[in-house]
Coordinates of C-alpha atoms in Angstrom, one line a residue:
M1 CA 106.2 -38.5 -4.5
A2 CA 104.5 -35.1 -4.4
D3 CA 105.7 -32.4 -2.0
V4 CA 103.0 -31.2 0.4
L5 CA 105.2 -28.3 1.4
A6 CA 108.1 -26.8 -0.5
I7 CA 110.0 -23.9 1.1
R8 CA 112.3 -22.0 -1.3
D9 CA 114.9 -19.4 -0.2
L10 CA 112.7 -18.2 2.7
K11 CA 113.8 -15.1 4.6
V12 CA 111.9 -14.0 7.8
Y13 CA 113.2 -10.9 9.5
L14 CA 112.4 -9.5 13.0
D15 CA 112.4 -5.7 13.5
V16 CA 113.4 -5.2 17.2
D17 CA 114.8 -2.3 19.2
A18 CA 118.4 -3.5 18.6
G19 CA 117.9 -3.6 14.8
T20 CA 116.9 -6.3 12.3
V21 CA 117.3 -10.0 13.2
R22 CA 117.5 -12.4 10.3
A23 CA 115.7 -15.2 12.1
V24 CA 115.3 -17.3 8.9
N25 CA 117.9 -16.5 6.3
G26 CA 117.5 -18.2 2.9
V27 CA 116.1 -21.6 4.0
S28 CA 115.0 -24.2 1.4
F29 CA 113.6 -27.7 2.0
R30 CA 110.6 -29.9 1.2
V31 CA 108.1 -32.1 3.1
P32 CA 106.9 -35.1 0.8
A33 CA 103.4 -36.4 1.2
G34 CA 103.0 -39.0 3.9
R35 CA 106.6 -38.6 5.2
T36 CA 108.1 -37.1 8.3
V37 CA 110.8 -34.3 8.0
A38 CA 112.6 -33.3 11.2
L39 CA 113.8 -29.8 11.6
V40 CA 116.7 -29.9 14.1
G41 CA 118.6 -27.1 15.9
E42 CA 119.2 -25.2 19.1
S43 CA 116.9 -22.5 20.5
G44 CA 117.3 -19.4 18.4
S45 CA 118.1 -21.3 15.2
G46 CA 114.9 -20.1 13.6
K47 CA 112.8 -23.4 13.8
S48 CA 109.8 -22.0 15.5
I49 CA 109.7 -18.8 13.5
L50 CA 109.7 -20.9 10.3
A51 CA 106.8 -23.0 11.7
Q52 CA 104.9 -19.8 12.5
A53 CA 105.5 -18.5 8.9
V54 CA 104.1 -21.8 7.5
M55 CA 101.0 -21.3 9.7
G56 CA 100.7 -17.6 9.0
I57 CA 100.9 -16.7 12.7
L58 CA 104.1 -14.7 12.8
P59 CA 104.4 -12.1 15.6
R60 CA 103.9 -8.5 14.8
V61 CA 107.6 -7.7 14.8
A62 CA 108.3 -10.4 12.1
R63 CA 107.8 -10.2 8.4
V64 CA 108.5 -12.5 5.4
E65 CA 111.2 -10.6 3.5
S66 CA 111.3 -12.9 0.5
G67 CA 111.0 -16.5 -0.6
E68 CA 108.1 -18.9 -1.1
I69 CA 106.1 -21.3 1.1
L70 CA 104.4 -23.5 -1.4
F71 CA 101.6 -25.7 -0.1
Q72 CA 100.2 -28.4 -2.4
D73 CA 96.8 -29.7 -1.1
P74 CA 96.4 -33.3 -2.3
D75 CA 92.6 -33.2 -1.5
R76 CA 92.0 -30.2 -3.7
G77 CA 93.4 -31.5 -7.0
G78 CA 97.0 -30.7 -6.1
S79 CA 96.5 -27.0 -6.4
V80 CA 99.6 -25.0 -5.2
V81 CA 99.3 -22.0 -2.9
D82 CA 102.1 -19.6 -1.9
I83 CA 101.4 -19.1 1.8
A84 CA 104.0 -16.3 2.0
K85 CA 101.9 -14.1 -0.3
L86 CA 98.5 -14.7 1.5
D87 CA 97.0 -12.2 4.0
P88 CA 97.4 -14.0 7.4
D89 CA 93.9 -12.7 8.4
G90 CA 92.3 -13.3 5.0
L91 CA 89.8 -16.1 4.3
P92 CA 92.1 -18.3 2.1
M93 CA 94.7 -18.4 4.9
R94 CA 92.1 -19.1 7.6
C95 CA 90.7 -22.0 5.5
I96 CA 94.2 -23.5 5.3
R97 CA 95.2 -22.8 8.9
G98 CA 93.7 -25.5 11.2
G99 CA 91.9 -27.2 8.3
R100 CA 94.6 -28.3 5.9
I101 CA 97.7 -27.4 8.0
S102 CA 97.6 -27.9 11.7
I103 CA 100.1 -27.4 14.5
I104 CA 100.8 -29.0 17.9
F105 CA 102.5 -26.5 20.3
Q106 CA 105.2 -27.3 22.8
E107 CA 103.3 -26.5 26.0
P108 CA 99.8 -27.9 26.1
M109 CA 98.7 -26.1 29.2
T110 CA 99.3 -22.6 27.6
A111 CA 98.0 -23.7 24.2
L112 CA 94.6 -24.8 25.5
S113 CA 92.0 -22.4 26.9
P114 CA 91.4 -23.0 30.6
L115 CA 87.9 -21.6 30.3
H116 CA 86.5 -24.2 27.8
T117 CA 86.1 -27.9 27.9
I118 CA 88.2 -30.3 25.8
G119 CA 85.2 -31.1 23.7
N120 CA 84.4 -27.5 23.0
Q121 CA 88.0 -26.8 21.9
I122 CA 88.2 -29.8 19.6
G123 CA 84.8 -29.1 18.2
E124 CA 85.7 -25.4 17.5
A125 CA 88.0 -26.5 14.6
L126 CA 85.1 -28.5 13.1
A127 CA 82.8 -25.6 13.4
L128 CA 85.2 -23.4 11.6
H129 CA 86.2 -25.8 8.8
R130 CA 83.4 -28.3 8.3
D131 CA 79.7 -27.8 7.6
L132 CA 78.4 -30.2 10.3
G133 CA 75.5 -30.2 12.6
A134 CA 75.9 -30.3 16.4
A135 CA 75.2 -34.0 16.6
Q136 CA 77.7 -34.9 13.8
R137 CA 80.3 -32.5 15.4
R138 CA 80.0 -34.2 18.7
E139 CA 80.3 -37.7 17.2
A140 CA 83.4 -36.6 15.3
V141 CA 84.9 -35.2 18.6
L142 CA 84.2 -38.4 20.4
E143 CA 85.7 -40.5 17.6
M144 CA 88.9 -38.4 17.6
L145 CA 89.2 -38.6 21.4
R146 CA 88.9 -42.3 21.1
L147 CA 91.5 -42.3 18.3
V148 CA 94.1 -40.4 20.4
G149 CA 93.7 -42.8 23.3
F150 CA 91.4 -41.3 25.9
P151 CA 90.0 -44.3 27.9
D152 CA 86.6 -42.6 28.4
P153 CA 85.9 -40.1 25.5
V154 CA 82.5 -39.1 26.8
K155 CA 83.9 -38.1 30.2
A156 CA 86.9 -36.4 28.5
E157 CA 84.7 -34.3 26.4
H158 CA 83.4 -32.4 29.4
T159 CA 86.7 -32.0 31.3
Y160 CA 88.8 -28.9 31.4
P161 CA 92.6 -28.8 30.6
F162 CA 93.6 -28.4 34.3
E163 CA 91.9 -31.7 35.2
L164 CA 94.1 -33.7 32.8
S165 CA 97.7 -34.9 33.2
G166 CA 100.4 -33.5 30.9
G167 CA 100.2 -36.6 28.6
L168 CA 96.4 -36.4 28.3
R169 CA 96.5 -32.6 27.6
Q170 CA 99.0 -33.3 24.8
R171 CA 96.6 -35.9 23.4
A172 CA 93.8 -33.4 23.5
M173 CA 95.9 -30.9 21.6
I174 CA 96.7 -33.6 19.0
A175 CA 93.0 -34.4 18.7
A176 CA 92.2 -30.7 18.1
A177 CA 95.0 -30.5 15.5
L178 CA 93.9 -33.7 13.6
V179 CA 90.1 -33.5 13.9
C180 CA 89.9 -31.9 10.4
R181 CA 92.3 -34.5 9.0
P182 CA 94.9 -32.1 7.7
A183 CA 97.3 -32.8 4.9
L184 CA 100.3 -31.4 6.9
L185 CA 100.9 -31.5 10.7
V186 CA 103.5 -29.2 12.2
A187 CA 104.7 -30.6 15.5
D188 CA 106.7 -27.9 17.4
E189 CA 108.6 -29.8 20.2
P190 CA 105.5 -31.9 20.9
T191 CA 107.0 -34.0 23.7
T192 CA 109.6 -31.7 25.4
A193 CA 107.4 -31.2 28.5
L194 CA 106.5 -34.9 28.8
D195 CA 107.8 -37.9 30.8
V196 CA 109.8 -40.4 28.8
T197 CA 107.0 -43.1 28.8
I198 CA 104.3 -40.6 27.9
Q199 CA 106.6 -39.2 25.2
A200 CA 107.0 -42.7 23.7
Q201 CA 103.2 -43.1 23.7
I202 CA 102.7 -39.7 22.0
L203 CA 105.3 -40.6 19.3
Q204 CA 103.7 -44.0 18.8
L205 CA 100.3 -42.2 18.5
V206 CA 101.6 -39.7 15.9
Q207 CA 103.1 -42.5 13.8
Q208 CA 99.8 -44.5 13.9
L209 CA 97.7 -41.4 13.0
Q210 CA 100.0 -40.5 10.3
G211 CA 99.5 -43.9 8.7
E212 CA 95.7 -43.8 9.1
L213 CA 95.3 -40.2 7.9
R214 CA 98.1 -40.3 5.2
M215 CA 99.4 -36.9 6.3
A216 CA 102.9 -35.4 6.1
V217 CA 104.6 -34.3 9.4
L218 CA 107.1 -31.5 9.9
M219 CA 108.6 -32.3 13.3
I220 CA 110.5 -29.5 15.1
T221 CA 112.8 -30.8 17.8
H222 CA 116.3 -30.6 19.4
D223 CA 116.1 -34.2 20.6
L224 CA 118.2 -36.4 18.2
G225 CA 116.8 -39.5 19.8
I226 CA 113.3 -38.5 18.6
V227 CA 114.7 -37.7 15.2
A228 CA 116.3 -41.1 14.9
N229 CA 113.0 -42.8 15.7
M230 CA 110.5 -40.7 13.8
A231 CA 112.1 -39.0 10.8
D232 CA 112.5 -40.0 7.1
E233 CA 114.5 -36.8 6.3
V234 CA 116.4 -34.3 8.4
V235 CA 117.1 -30.6 8.1
V236 CA 119.7 -29.1 10.4
M237 CA 119.4 -25.4 11.1
Y238 CA 121.8 -23.0 12.8
H239 CA 121.4 -19.2 13.1
G240 CA 118.6 -19.1 10.5
K241 CA 120.4 -21.2 7.9
V242 CA 120.4 -24.8 6.8
M243 CA 123.7 -26.5 7.7
E244 CA 122.9 -30.0 6.4
A245 CA 119.9 -31.8 5.0
G246 CA 119.2 -35.3 3.7
P247 CA 117.7 -38.8 4.4
I248 CA 117.9 -40.0 7.9
E249 CA 120.4 -42.7 7.1
D250 CA 122.9 -40.3 5.5
I251 CA 122.6 -37.7 8.3
F252 CA 123.1 -40.1 11.2
R253 CA 125.6 -42.6 9.7
D254 CA 127.7 -40.0 7.8
P255 CA 127.3 -36.5 9.3
R256 CA 129.4 -34.0 7.2
H257 CA 128.9 -30.6 8.8
P258 CA 131.0 -29.8 11.9
Y259 CA 127.9 -28.3 13.6
L260 CA 125.9 -31.5 13.2
R261 CA 128.8 -33.6 14.4
A262 CA 129.2 -31.3 17.5
L263 CA 125.5 -31.6 18.2
M264 CA 125.7 -35.4 18.2
R265 CA 128.7 -35.4 20.6
A266 CA 126.8 -33.2 23.0
V267 CA 124.0 -35.8 23.5
P268 CA 124.2 -38.1 26.6
R269 CA 124.2 -41.8 25.4
F270 CA 123.9 -45.1 27.1
N271 CA 126.9 -46.5 25.3
M272 CA 129.4 -43.9 26.6
A273 CA 132.8 -45.2 27.8
P274 CA 133.6 -44.9 31.5
G275 CA 134.9 -41.4 32.2
E276 CA 133.9 -40.1 28.8
R277 CA 132.7 -36.5 28.9
L278 CA 130.1 -34.8 26.8
T279 CA 131.5 -32.2 24.3
P280 CA 129.4 -29.0 24.4
I281 CA 129.3 -27.0 21.2
R282 CA 130.4 -23.9 23.1
E283 CA 132.5 -24.9 26.2
A284 CA 131.9 -22.7 29.2
R285 CA 134.8 -23.4 31.5
A286 CA 134.1 -23.2 35.2
V287 CA 136.8 -21.7 37.4
T288 CA 137.4 -24.0 40.3
D289 CA 140.9 -23.2 41.4
H290 CA 139.8 -20.5 43.9
L291 CA 136.6 -21.7 45.4
A292 CA 134.1 -19.4 47.2
S293 CA 133.3 -21.9 50.0
G294 CA 136.9 -22.7 50.7
R295 CA 135.9 -25.8 52.6
G296 CA 137.6 -29.1 52.4
R297 CA 136.2 -32.6 52.1
P298 CA 133.3 -33.0 54.6
Q299 CA 133.9 -35.2 57.6
A300 CA 130.8 -37.2 56.7
D301 CA 132.7 -38.4 53.7
N302 CA 134.0 -41.3 55.9
K303 CA 131.6 -44.0 54.9
A304 CA 132.3 -45.9 58.1
E305 CA 130.3 -43.3 60.0
G306 CA 127.2 -43.8 57.9
P307 CA 125.4 -42.1 55.0
L308 CA 125.2 -38.3 54.7
L309 CA 121.4 -38.6 54.4
A310 CA 119.1 -41.4 55.4
V311 CA 115.4 -41.4 54.5
R312 CA 113.4 -44.1 56.3
N313 CA 109.8 -45.1 55.7
L314 CA 108.7 -41.7 54.4
S315 CA 105.0 -41.3 53.5
K316 CA 102.9 -38.3 52.5
R317 CA 99.2 -38.0 51.6
F318 CA 97.5 -34.9 50.1
V319 CA 93.8 -34.2 50.6
T320 CA 92.0 -32.8 47.6
R321 CA 89.4 -30.1 48.0
H322 CA 85.7 -30.9 48.2
A323 CA 84.1 -31.4 44.8
G324 CA 80.6 -30.7 43.5
W325 CA 78.3 -27.7 44.1
F326 CA 79.2 -25.9 47.3
G327 CA 81.5 -28.8 48.3
S328 CA 78.7 -31.4 48.4
Q329 CA 81.0 -34.3 47.4
P330 CA 83.6 -35.4 50.0
A331 CA 87.3 -34.7 49.6
S332 CA 89.6 -37.5 48.6
Q333 CA 93.1 -38.5 49.5
I334 CA 96.1 -39.0 47.2
L335 CA 99.0 -41.1 48.5
A336 CA 102.0 -39.2 46.9
V337 CA 104.9 -40.9 48.7
D338 CA 104.4 -44.4 50.2
D339 CA 107.0 -45.9 52.6
V340 CA 110.1 -44.7 50.8
S341 CA 113.5 -45.5 52.2
L342 CA 116.9 -44.6 50.7
E343 CA 120.4 -43.5 51.7
V344 CA 122.9 -41.1 50.1
N345 CA 126.6 -41.3 50.9
A346 CA 128.8 -38.2 51.0
G347 CA 130.3 -37.4 47.6
E348 CA 128.0 -39.6 45.5
C349 CA 125.2 -38.7 43.2
L350 CA 121.9 -40.6 43.7
G351 CA 119.6 -40.4 40.7
V352 CA 115.9 -40.6 41.3
V353 CA 113.9 -41.4 38.2
G354 CA 110.2 -41.9 37.4
E355 CA 107.2 -40.3 35.7
S356 CA 105.5 -37.1 36.8
G357 CA 103.4 -37.8 39.9
C358 CA 105.5 -40.7 41.1
G359 CA 106.6 -38.7 44.2
K360 CA 110.1 -37.6 43.3
T361 CA 109.7 -33.9 43.9
T362 CA 107.5 -34.5 47.0
T363 CA 110.3 -36.6 48.5
A364 CA 112.9 -33.8 47.8
K365 CA 110.6 -31.2 49.3
M366 CA 110.3 -33.3 52.5
I367 CA 114.1 -33.6 52.7
M368 CA 114.2 -29.8 52.4
R369 CA 111.5 -29.5 55.1
A370 CA 109.5 -27.5 52.6
I371 CA 106.5 -29.8 53.4
A372 CA 106.0 -32.1 56.4
P373 CA 105.7 -35.9 55.9
D374 CA 102.9 -37.8 57.6
S375 CA 105.3 -40.5 58.9
G376 CA 108.9 -41.6 58.5
E377 CA 112.3 -40.3 59.5
I378 CA 115.0 -38.2 57.8
V379 CA 118.5 -38.3 59.3
F380 CA 121.3 -35.9 58.2
R381 CA 124.9 -36.5 59.4
D382 CA 126.2 -33.1 60.3
H383 CA 130.0 -33.4 60.8
G384 CA 129.6 -37.0 62.0
T385 CA 126.6 -36.2 64.3
P386 CA 123.3 -37.7 63.2
R387 CA 120.5 -35.2 63.4
N388 CA 116.7 -35.9 63.1
V389 CA 115.7 -33.4 60.4
L390 CA 112.0 -33.6 61.2
A391 CA 112.7 -32.5 64.8
L392 CA 114.8 -29.5 63.9
Q393 CA 113.3 -26.1 64.8
G394 CA 114.3 -22.4 64.7
A395 CA 118.1 -21.8 64.5
E396 CA 118.8 -25.5 64.0
L397 CA 116.5 -25.8 61.0
F398 CA 118.0 -22.5 59.6
A399 CA 121.5 -24.0 59.9
Y400 CA 120.3 -27.3 58.2
R401 CA 119.0 -25.4 55.2
R402 CA 122.5 -23.9 54.7
K403 CA 123.8 -27.4 54.2
V404 CA 121.1 -28.6 51.9
Q405 CA 120.1 -26.5 48.8
F406 CA 117.7 -26.9 45.8
V407 CA 118.3 -26.4 42.1
F408 CA 114.9 -25.9 40.4
Q409 CA 113.6 -27.3 37.1
D410 CA 112.6 -24.1 35.3
P411 CA 115.5 -21.6 35.2
F412 CA 113.2 -18.7 34.3
S413 CA 110.3 -19.0 36.8
S414 CA 112.7 -19.8 39.7
L415 CA 114.4 -16.4 39.3
N416 CA 112.8 -13.2 40.3
P417 CA 112.5 -11.0 37.1
R418 CA 112.8 -7.8 39.2
M419 CA 116.2 -8.8 40.6
T420 CA 119.6 -8.6 38.9
A421 CA 121.9 -11.6 38.8
Y422 CA 123.9 -10.0 41.7
D423 CA 120.8 -9.7 43.8
I424 CA 119.7 -13.3 43.1
V425 CA 123.1 -14.9 43.9
S426 CA 123.7 -12.7 47.0
E427 CA 120.2 -13.1 48.5
P428 CA 121.1 -16.3 50.5
L429 CA 124.1 -14.5 51.9
V430 CA 121.9 -11.6 53.0
I431 CA 119.3 -13.9 54.5
H432 CA 121.9 -15.8 56.5
R433 CA 123.8 -12.6 57.4
I434 CA 127.1 -13.7 55.9
G435 CA 129.7 -10.9 55.5
D436 CA 129.3 -7.2 54.8
A437 CA 128.5 -5.7 51.4
D438 CA 132.1 -5.8 50.1
E439 CA 132.6 -9.4 51.2
R440 CA 129.3 -10.5 49.6
F441 CA 130.3 -8.7 46.3
A442 CA 133.6 -10.5 46.2
R443 CA 131.9 -13.8 47.0
V444 CA 129.3 -13.4 44.3
K445 CA 132.0 -12.6 41.7
E446 CA 133.8 -15.8 42.7
L447 CA 130.5 -17.8 42.4
M448 CA 129.9 -16.4 38.9
A449 CA 133.4 -17.4 37.8
L450 CA 132.8 -20.8 39.5
V451 CA 129.8 -21.5 37.2
G452 CA 131.4 -20.1 34.1
L453 CA 129.6 -16.7 33.8
D454 CA 131.2 -13.3 33.1
V455 CA 131.2 -11.0 36.1
R456 CA 130.1 -8.2 33.8
F457 CA 126.7 -9.9 33.7
L458 CA 126.0 -9.1 37.4
R459 CA 123.8 -6.1 36.7
R460 CA 121.7 -7.9 34.1
Y461 CA 118.1 -9.2 34.7
P462 CA 117.0 -12.8 34.1
H463 CA 115.2 -12.0 30.8
S464 CA 118.5 -11.0 29.2
F465 CA 120.1 -14.4 29.8
S466 CA 119.8 -17.6 27.8
G467 CA 118.2 -20.7 29.4
G468 CA 121.6 -22.3 30.2
Q469 CA 122.9 -19.1 31.7
R470 CA 119.8 -18.8 33.9
Q471 CA 120.3 -22.3 35.1
R472 CA 123.9 -21.4 35.9
I473 CA 122.7 -18.5 38.0
G474 CA 120.4 -20.9 39.8
I475 CA 123.3 -23.2 40.5
A476 CA 125.4 -20.3 41.7
R477 CA 122.6 -19.2 44.1
A478 CA 122.4 -22.8 45.5
L479 CA 126.2 -22.9 46.0
A480 CA 126.4 -19.4 47.8
L481 CA 126.1 -20.9 51.3
G482 CA 128.6 -23.7 50.7
P483 CA 126.2 -26.6 51.0
E484 CA 127.1 -30.3 51.3
L485 CA 124.0 -31.7 49.6
L486 CA 122.3 -30.3 46.4
L487 CA 118.8 -31.5 45.4
C488 CA 118.7 -31.0 41.6
D489 CA 115.1 -31.3 40.4
E490 CA 115.2 -31.8 36.6
P491 CA 118.0 -29.3 36.2
V492 CA 118.5 -29.7 32.4
S493 CA 115.0 -30.8 31.2
A494 CA 114.2 -27.3 29.9
L495 CA 117.5 -26.8 28.1
D496 CA 118.8 -27.5 24.6
V497 CA 121.1 -30.5 24.0
S498 CA 124.3 -28.4 23.7
V499 CA 123.4 -26.2 26.7
Q500 CA 122.4 -29.3 28.6
A501 CA 125.9 -30.7 28.0
Q502 CA 127.5 -27.5 29.5
V503 CA 125.4 -27.8 32.7
L504 CA 126.0 -31.5 33.1
N505 CA 129.7 -31.1 32.8
L506 CA 129.5 -28.1 35.2
L507 CA 127.7 -30.3 37.8
L508 CA 130.4 -33.0 37.4
D509 CA 133.2 -30.5 37.8
L510 CA 131.6 -28.8 40.9
Q511 CA 131.0 -32.2 42.5
D512 CA 134.7 -33.1 42.2
A513 CA 136.0 -29.6 43.2
L514 CA 133.6 -28.9 46.1
H515 CA 133.1 -32.5 47.2
L516 CA 129.3 -32.1 46.8
T517 CA 126.7 -34.7 47.2
Y518 CA 123.8 -34.8 44.7
I519 CA 120.2 -36.1 44.6
L520 CA 119.4 -35.8 40.9
I521 CA 115.7 -36.0 40.1
S522 CA 115.1 -36.6 36.4
H523 CA 113.0 -38.6 33.9
N524 CA 115.9 -38.5 31.4
L525 CA 117.6 -41.8 31.9
A526 CA 120.6 -40.8 29.7
V527 CA 121.3 -37.8 31.9
V528 CA 121.0 -40.0 35.1
N529 CA 123.4 -42.5 33.5
Y530 CA 125.9 -39.8 32.9
L531 CA 125.9 -38.2 36.4
A532 CA 124.6 -40.8 38.9
D533 CA 126.5 -43.4 40.9
R534 CA 123.4 -45.2 42.0
V535 CA 119.8 -45.0 40.7
A536 CA 116.5 -45.2 42.5
V537 CA 113.4 -45.9 40.4
M538 CA 110.0 -44.6 41.7
C539 CA 106.5 -45.4 40.6
A540 CA 103.1 -44.5 42.1
G541 CA 104.8 -43.1 45.2
R542 CA 106.9 -46.2 45.9
L543 CA 110.5 -47.2 45.4
V544 CA 110.5 -50.2 43.0
E545 CA 114.2 -50.7 42.2
L546 CA 117.6 -49.4 43.5
A547 CA 121.1 -50.3 42.2
R548 CA 124.4 -48.9 41.0
H549 CA 123.8 -47.3 37.6
E550 CA 125.9 -49.7 35.6
E551 CA 124.1 -52.7 37.1
L552 CA 120.6 -51.2 36.7
F553 CA 121.2 -50.2 33.0
R554 CA 122.8 -53.6 32.3
R555 CA 120.2 -55.7 34.0
P556 CA 116.9 -54.0 35.0
V557 CA 114.6 -56.4 36.9
H558 CA 111.3 -54.6 37.7
P559 CA 108.8 -54.5 34.7
Y560 CA 108.4 -50.7 35.3
T561 CA 112.1 -50.1 35.1
R562 CA 112.3 -52.2 31.9
A563 CA 109.4 -50.2 30.3
L564 CA 111.1 -46.9 31.4
F565 CA 114.3 -48.0 29.6
A566 CA 112.4 -49.2 26.5
A567 CA 110.8 -45.7 26.2
V568 CA 114.0 -43.7 25.9
P569 CA 114.6 -42.6 22.3
D570 CA 118.3 -43.3 21.5
P571 CA 120.1 -41.3 18.8
D572 CA 121.1 -44.6 17.2
L573 CA 119.4 -45.9 14.1
D574 CA 120.2 -49.5 15.2
R575 CA 118.4 -49.1 18.5
K576 CA 114.9 -48.0 17.6
L577 CA 112.1 -47.6 20.2
D578 CA 110.3 -50.9 21.0
F579 CA 106.8 -49.7 21.4
T580 CA 105.6 -53.2 22.3
A581 CA 107.7 -53.0 25.5
L582 CA 105.6 -50.1 26.8
M583 CA 102.9 -52.5 28.1
E584 CA 100.3 -50.5 26.1
G585 CA 100.6 -47.5 28.4
K586 CA 100.0 -49.6 31.5
A587 CA 103.7 -49.7 32.7
S588 CA 103.0 -47.3 35.5
N589 CA 99.9 -49.2 36.7
P590 CA 100.9 -51.6 39.5
A591 CA 97.9 -53.7 38.9
A592 CA 99.2 -54.6 35.4
W593 CA 102.5 -55.8 36.6
P594 CA 103.2 -59.6 36.5
A595 CA 103.0 -61.9 39.5
P596 CA 106.0 -61.4 41.7
F597 CA 105.8 -57.6 41.5
R598 CA 102.0 -57.2 41.7
L599 CA 100.3 -56.5 45.0
D600 CA 97.4 -58.8 45.8
G601 CA 95.9 -60.2 49.0
S602 CA 98.0 -63.4 49.0
R603 CA 101.5 -61.8 49.2
R604 CA 103.4 -58.9 50.8
L605 CA 105.8 -56.8 48.8
G606 CA 109.2 -55.8 50.1
M607 CA 112.6 -54.6 48.8
L608 CA 114.5 -57.8 48.1
D609 CA 118.3 -57.7 47.9
L610 CA 119.6 -59.4 44.7
G611 CA 123.2 -58.8 45.8
D612 CA 125.7 -55.9 45.5
G613 CA 123.1 -53.4 46.7
H614 CA 120.6 -54.2 43.9
L615 CA 117.2 -54.0 45.5
V616 CA 113.8 -54.6 43.8
R617 CA 110.3 -54.5 45.2
A618 CA 108.7 -57.9 44.8
S619 CA 106.8 -60.6 46.8
E620 CA 108.8 -61.6 49.9
N621 CA 108.5 -65.2 48.9
A622 CA 109.7 -64.7 45.3
D623 CA 112.5 -66.8 43.9
L624 CA 115.7 -64.7 44.1
A625 CA 117.5 -66.8 41.6
E626 CA 114.6 -66.4 39.1
L627 CA 114.7 -62.6 39.6
R628 CA 118.4 -62.5 39.1
A629 CA 118.1 -64.4 35.8

């Protein structure tokens, strides 16, 4: 089998203020025609720089020091071109880039122009690389939109990126990359920002298009679950060098290099033994023997008194702006949260899972009183005394927010780039007027040690920290006031596998040491399985299933829950993704669910108790024995 791409002893250096960084240092591997090669490694291993070198879009500070990037185009008589020797702005390279080699970027919102329609952006590639008239170009755009799964290609052609969901934006970017039918597709973390069900659909789409277009794929990822399901061969990189490479069977069943084995031990898995901990590549030990808060186990820990937090019949609608010229079309309403009820006991972790737009974060913001619900009740048990959170005002609301804190999804955008780590962590203490300057400094040092960060980093700014370190600063800030409840909104979704393991272990240690209660919002079911005691599944604003995590993962009942589990890529070659279980992308459409779970005029839906706290939303006259089976 011919190699579409052959990289030989490639070295790419970055000239920065601190000196020369050897981002890619002597890398060699190949991508055979029609096959998928996965490039695996942590952030900073050189994966994206290598992809940029292949595309001829290296940043100004980067240069190809030596080596070859040999591209053999099967549609042009098998002629071989060394991309490393081409002028990035020259005509030969511009003909290859986008025409014969295309790339899918990690973040579709920043990769697509907000000023141009989807049809214009897909058609631009055809205008540059194909001699077609306007009518032919439009026909090819519509065909490609249909091929990547847009339900209404004609409508999609005239939409802007901000009008599309994350999954549809990613499909639009795939359409733009494939419209010229390239010989090689470079996919740089193509599903990192997507929900697990949308991710599975995109992976299925790439597989289908690869078969139809007979193209090779270079997939760059740090998700070993995706690698196990998509790759034919694997190349493992670390600090710019190849640590191990070979066929997928050899790499997963008999990993030889210590780094690869460590990477596999850091991944949360469904088959982990009770009490088994993840093993980070670089352990960052949290110091919990002298705690900043100094508080003991909260009084609300007594379950006889009731749950720490109770949410009852919570609902929220958002009104969209008027559409059309000068607001000629009426505004519409979106039901974001619909009659959600759940409880969280002191000291436990409740996982809330579901796709983007299902109402997870909106529910958390209502618990924080960041937004007001339209109806419902939130009760927080403050030292044994139930308090109506929605009725709190002034000083009482201020005191409530000391007890309930938020850990945000994006560790970079949630930190002020103009504030040092000390300023960020001490800000809650300043706002709540806790201690004098010396006392606050001592407390911040203790918090930094608590989350495993060196106190010498206090004067650094966020940009000088890694993603995992920034997330630790966010956790330290949330812990500054000694809260009882932490709302963690996708706390590890933006992190590498190994850094993710560090943060997850940190959250476990802090929960035990500080007697914390968590509401963990995530679409990564393996993460939820690792941390959560109970799991609540949300879809289309409603709670559809709730159970203890071992019961839910062993026996999911609701069709949406089953589809969610089927969509999780497992780093196990014997447990490949079952694309047929995804209900053809209709898993999150309540109208597509089977009889006892589907809402129609003849039945009412309610949360039915299947025993042992396992609740599922189904018809009130459904057969419980049949559901349990």
